[in-house]
Amino acid sequence: MTAPLTAQLTTLPADLPVPTDDGAATHLEGLRLPALALPATDGRTVQLSTLPGLQVIYIYPMTGRPGVPLPEGWDAIPGARGCTPQSCAFRDHHTELAALGAGVFGLSTQDSDYQREAATRLHLPFPLLSDSDLALRDALSLPVFEVDGRLLYRRLTLIADAARIVKVFYPVFPPDRNAADVVDWLRARGQP
């Protein structure tokens, strides 16, 4: 028997294909975040190039929505599945990340209305940013893939300090462990 779609969105199948490092993110460390203003689910417009201090930006393909089927073959695309578990993990580690001095943003190509539903349903204590035009891809040469005629981001996480990228997690797998990996990296770096 298949689990209800809501449960399918929050759990990861045991047989997900593991993404491989194709080198598509090796150029990112040391780059500055570009002068892009992106709409956030909290109503703000966030200017990436002026983000202060330490910021974690986890970039994901797309969150699923209860009652809406995922794209055909979604689970077979390495690194595609797991956006909701990744977001929930950042929610669950948010207090630790804040104690380490890090702000958190999620980012995808989904529009703000779609993201707002996910942020509310998942009780996210941080905003999601909409990059529906893939402007960040164009500015930083971020990796993407195509499904159902749509370009989506490959899953990666950027840590920026004073708007300069100091760490990149790519590929991210499993996605529900990414937030804990970020916490571990920040602690090893000697964050408070």
mmCIF file of C-alpha atoms in Angstrom:
data_model
loop_
_atom_site.group_PDB
_atom_site.id
_atom_site.type_symbol
_atom_site.label_atom_id
_atom_site.label_comp_id
_atom_site.label_asym_id
_atom_site.label_seq_id
_atom_site.Cartn_x
_atom_site.Cartn_y
_atom_site.Cartn_z
ATOM 1 C CA MET A 1 0.000 0.000 0.000
ATOM 2 C CA THR A 2 1.314 3.447 -0.921
ATOM 3 C CA ALA A 3 1.670 6.068 1.823
ATOM 4 C CA PRO A 4 -0.544 9.157 1.547
ATOM 5 C CA LEU A 5 1.079 11.963 -0.462
ATOM 6 C CA THR A 6 1.586 14.097 2.668
ATOM 7 C CA ALA A 7 3.673 11.321 4.255
ATOM 8 C CA GLN A 8 5.468 10.785 0.943
ATOM 9 C CA LEU A 9 6.576 14.427 0.977
ATOM 10 C CA THR A 10 8.097 14.264 4.458
ATOM 11 C CA THR A 11 9.892 10.920 4.207
ATOM 12 C CA LEU A 12 12.657 9.730 1.923
ATOM 13 C CA PRO A 13 12.505 6.395 0.098
ATOM 14 C CA ALA A 14 15.366 4.075 1.047
ATOM 15 C CA ASP A 15 16.371 3.501 -2.580
ATOM 16 C CA LEU A 16 16.911 7.088 -3.746
ATOM 17 C CA PRO A 17 19.773 7.423 -6.246
ATOM 18 C CA VAL A 18 22.779 9.239 -4.811
ATOM 19 C CA PRO A 19 23.865 12.314 -6.793
ATOM 20 C CA THR A 20 27.496 12.470 -7.859
ATOM 21 C CA ASP A 21 29.740 15.492 -7.734
ATOM 22 C CA ASP A 22 29.898 16.660 -11.344
ATOM 23 C CA GLY A 23 32.118 19.627 -10.468
ATOM 24 C CA ALA A 24 29.360 22.132 -11.249
ATOM 25 C CA ALA A 25 29.842 23.980 -7.939
ATOM 26 C CA THR A 26 33.630 23.969 -7.550
ATOM 27 C CA HIS A 27 33.934 27.593 -8.705
ATOM 28 C CA LEU A 28 31.614 29.066 -6.060
ATOM 29 C CA GLU A 29 33.756 29.357 -2.921
ATOM 30 C CA GLY A 30 35.186 32.849 -2.653
ATOM 31 C CA LEU A 31 32.614 34.470 -4.942
ATOM 32 C CA ARG A 32 30.470 37.341 -3.700
ATOM 33 C CA LEU A 33 26.714 37.014 -3.705
ATOM 34 C CA PRO A 34 25.381 39.040 -6.641
ATOM 35 C CA ALA A 35 23.317 42.215 -6.495
ATOM 36 C CA LEU A 36 19.990 40.430 -6.822
ATOM 37 C CA ALA A 37 16.794 41.384 -5.045
ATOM 38 C CA LEU A 38 14.574 38.337 -4.516
ATOM 39 C CA PRO A 39 11.065 38.223 -3.057
ATOM 40 C CA ALA A 40 10.729 36.394 0.255
ATOM 41 C CA THR A 41 7.780 34.611 1.818
ATOM 42 C CA ASP A 42 7.781 37.091 4.732
ATOM 43 C CA GLY A 43 6.936 39.940 2.320
ATOM 44 C CA ARG A 44 10.422 41.427 2.146
ATOM 45 C CA THR A 45 12.647 41.778 -0.861
ATOM 46 C CA VAL A 46 16.065 40.385 0.062
ATOM 47 C CA GLN A 47 19.144 41.931 -1.533
ATOM 48 C CA LEU A 48 21.697 39.110 -1.602
ATOM 49 C CA SER A 49 24.797 41.282 -2.032
ATOM 50 C CA THR A 50 24.105 43.188 1.180
ATOM 51 C CA LEU A 51 23.266 40.279 3.470
ATOM 52 C CA PRO A 52 25.163 40.894 6.711
ATOM 53 C CA GLY A 53 27.136 38.370 8.714
ATOM 54 C CA LEU A 54 26.781 34.642 8.324
ATOM 55 C CA GLN A 55 23.961 33.368 6.091
ATOM 56 C CA VAL A 56 22.983 29.859 5.043
ATOM 57 C CA ILE A 57 21.154 29.656 1.716
ATOM 58 C CA TYR A 58 19.964 26.172 0.902
ATOM 59 C CA ILE A 59 18.911 25.880 -2.721
ATOM 60 C CA TYR A 60 16.499 23.134 -3.675
ATOM 61 C CA PRO A 61 14.591 22.000 -6.792
ATOM 62 C CA MET A 62 10.972 22.302 -5.581
ATOM 63 C CA THR A 63 8.804 21.412 -2.643
ATOM 64 C CA GLY A 64 5.899 19.092 -3.194
ATOM 65 C CA ARG A 65 2.384 20.034 -2.175
ATOM 66 C CA PRO A 66 -0.221 17.721 -0.641
ATOM 67 C CA GLY A 67 -2.683 16.576 -3.280
ATOM 68 C CA VAL A 68 -0.412 17.511 -6.192
ATOM 69 C CA PRO A 69 1.552 14.667 -7.790
ATOM 70 C CA LEU A 70 5.305 15.017 -8.105
ATOM 71 C CA PRO A 71 6.717 15.049 -11.651
ATOM 72 C CA GLU A 72 6.856 11.663 -13.370
ATOM 73 C CA GLY A 73 10.087 9.866 -12.467
ATOM 74 C CA TRP A 74 10.962 12.394 -9.730
ATOM 75 C CA ASP A 75 12.423 9.759 -7.388
ATOM 76 C CA ALA A 76 14.730 8.459 -10.143
ATOM 77 C CA ILE A 77 16.461 11.842 -10.638
ATOM 78 C CA PRO A 78 19.557 11.876 -8.408
ATOM 79 C CA GLY A 79 19.202 14.654 -5.844
ATOM 80 C CA ALA A 80 15.670 15.720 -6.794
ATOM 81 C CA ARG A 81 13.645 14.171 -3.986
ATOM 82 C CA GLY A 82 13.850 15.527 -0.449
ATOM 83 C CA CYS A 83 13.064 19.260 -0.499
ATOM 84 C CA THR A 84 10.456 19.023 2.254
ATOM 85 C CA PRO A 85 12.657 16.882 4.549
ATOM 86 C CA GLN A 86 15.552 19.298 3.939
ATOM 87 C CA SER A 87 13.382 22.306 4.825
ATOM 88 C CA CYS A 88 12.076 20.541 7.924
ATOM 89 C CA ALA A 89 15.648 19.756 9.006
ATOM 90 C CA PHE A 90 16.628 23.426 8.695
ATOM 91 C CA ARG A 91 13.506 24.277 10.706
ATOM 92 C CA ASP A 92 14.464 21.748 13.383
ATOM 93 C CA HIS A 93 18.068 23.060 13.556
ATOM 94 C CA HIS A 94 17.114 26.741 13.304
ATOM 95 C CA THR A 95 17.756 27.475 16.989
ATOM 96 C CA GLU A 96 21.229 25.910 16.770
ATOM 97 C CA LEU A 97 22.028 27.830 13.594
ATOM 98 C CA ALA A 98 20.881 31.100 15.174
ATOM 99 C CA ALA A 99 23.039 30.361 18.251
ATOM 100 C CA LEU A 100 25.975 29.936 15.850
ATOM 101 C CA GLY A 101 25.215 33.374 14.400
ATOM 102 C CA ALA A 102 23.751 32.165 11.095
ATOM 103 C CA GLY A 103 20.636 33.354 9.333
ATOM 104 C CA VAL A 104 18.808 30.907 7.061
ATOM 105 C CA PHE A 105 17.059 31.212 3.713
ATOM 106 C CA GLY A 106 15.646 28.539 1.437
ATOM 107 C CA LEU A 107 15.642 29.284 -2.299
ATOM 108 C CA SER A 108 13.941 27.695 -5.303
ATOM 109 C CA THR A 109 12.422 28.647 -8.637
ATOM 110 C CA GLN A 110 8.893 28.335 -7.267
ATOM 111 C CA ASP A 111 6.936 31.576 -6.965
ATOM 112 C CA SER A 112 6.388 33.222 -3.581
ATOM 113 C CA ASP A 113 2.719 32.195 -3.342
ATOM 114 C CA TYR A 114 3.644 28.539 -3.799
ATOM 115 C CA GLN A 115 6.510 28.877 -1.331
ATOM 116 C CA ARG A 116 4.338 30.738 1.199
ATOM 117 C CA GLU A 117 2.022 27.721 1.380
ATOM 118 C CA ALA A 118 4.997 25.434 2.075
ATOM 119 C CA ALA A 119 6.515 27.815 4.648
ATOM 120 C CA THR A 120 3.192 28.009 6.499
ATOM 121 C CA ARG A 121 2.427 24.281 6.286
ATOM 122 C CA LEU A 122 5.921 23.321 7.438
ATOM 123 C CA HIS A 123 6.078 26.061 10.134
ATOM 124 C CA LEU A 124 9.368 27.409 8.806
ATOM 125 C CA PRO A 125 10.866 30.116 11.072
ATOM 126 C CA PHE A 126 12.836 31.618 8.174
ATOM 127 C CA PRO A 127 11.856 32.933 4.737
ATOM 128 C CA LEU A 128 12.006 31.170 1.409
ATOM 129 C CA LEU A 129 13.281 33.164 -1.561
ATOM 130 C CA SER A 130 11.785 32.921 -5.035
ATOM 131 C CA ASP A 131 14.116 32.934 -8.030
ATOM 132 C CA SER A 132 11.586 32.078 -10.722
ATOM 133 C CA ASP A 133 13.752 33.711 -13.416
ATOM 134 C CA LEU A 134 16.869 31.726 -12.396
ATOM 135 C CA ALA A 135 18.761 34.996 -11.969
ATOM 136 C CA LEU A 136 21.071 33.447 -9.360
ATOM 137 C CA ARG A 137 21.896 30.650 -11.808
ATOM 138 C CA ASP A 138 22.854 33.236 -14.390
ATOM 139 C CA ALA A 139 24.911 35.298 -11.928
ATOM 140 C CA LEU A 140 26.800 32.395 -10.313
ATOM 141 C CA SER A 141 26.542 29.624 -12.945
ATOM 142 C CA LEU A 142 24.585 27.373 -10.597
ATOM 143 C CA PRO A 143 23.729 23.825 -11.682
ATOM 144 C CA VAL A 144 20.195 23.083 -12.883
ATOM 145 C CA PHE A 145 18.264 20.212 -14.432
ATOM 146 C CA GLU A 146 15.107 19.984 -16.515
ATOM 147 C CA VAL A 147 11.923 18.108 -15.681
ATOM 148 C CA ASP A 148 8.539 18.457 -17.366
ATOM 149 C CA GLY A 149 9.889 21.351 -19.424
ATOM 150 C CA ARG A 150 10.943 23.343 -16.315
ATOM 151 C CA LEU A 151 14.444 24.232 -15.241
ATOM 152 C CA LEU A 152 15.019 23.574 -11.547
ATOM 153 C CA TYR A 153 18.025 24.058 -9.324
ATOM 154 C CA ARG A 154 20.179 21.132 -8.341
ATOM 155 C CA ARG A 155 20.324 20.911 -4.572
ATOM 156 C CA LEU A 156 23.225 22.800 -3.003
ATOM 157 C CA THR A 157 23.830 24.883 0.108
ATOM 158 C CA LEU A 158 25.860 28.069 0.271
ATOM 159 C CA ILE A 159 27.280 29.586 3.429
ATOM 160 C CA ALA A 160 28.114 33.252 3.000
ATOM 161 C CA ASP A 161 29.961 35.541 5.390
ATOM 162 C CA ALA A 162 29.423 39.249 4.687
ATOM 163 C CA ALA A 163 27.944 38.216 1.305
ATOM 164 C CA ARG A 164 31.038 36.191 0.275
ATOM 165 C CA ILE A 165 30.592 32.433 -0.228
ATOM 166 C CA VAL A 166 32.860 30.639 2.235
ATOM 167 C CA LYS A 167 31.489 27.085 1.958
ATOM 168 C CA VAL A 168 29.484 25.075 -0.566
ATOM 169 C CA PHE A 169 27.757 21.777 0.111
ATOM 170 C CA TYR A 170 27.326 19.977 -3.221
ATOM 171 C CA PRO A 171 25.987 17.503 -3.898
ATOM 172 C CA VAL A 172 23.712 17.399 -0.873
ATOM 173 C CA PHE A 173 22.745 13.879 0.139
ATOM 174 C CA PRO A 174 20.783 12.824 2.003
ATOM 175 C CA PRO A 175 18.913 16.124 2.024
ATOM 176 C CA ASP A 176 17.479 15.637 5.514
ATOM 177 C CA ARG A 177 21.043 15.568 6.947
ATOM 178 C CA ASN A 178 22.163 18.825 5.302
ATOM 179 C CA ALA A 179 21.188 21.116 8.204
ATOM 180 C CA ALA A 180 23.119 18.954 10.694
ATOM 181 C CA ASP A 181 26.127 18.983 8.342
ATOM 182 C CA VAL A 182 25.958 22.797 8.223
ATOM 183 C CA VAL A 183 25.797 22.981 12.033
ATOM 184 C CA ASP A 184 28.811 20.648 12.289
ATOM 185 C CA TRP A 185 30.785 22.734 9.770
ATOM 186 C CA LEU A 186 30.003 25.985 11.588
ATOM 187 C CA ARG A 187 31.043 24.490 14.924
ATOM 188 C CA ALA A 188 34.289 23.150 13.426
ATOM 189 C CA ARG A 189 34.931 26.623 11.973
ATOM 190 C CA GLY A 190 34.790 27.978 15.500
ATOM 191 C CA GLN A 191 31.504 29.861 15.383
ATOM 192 C CA PRO A 192 30.310 30.861 18.881
#
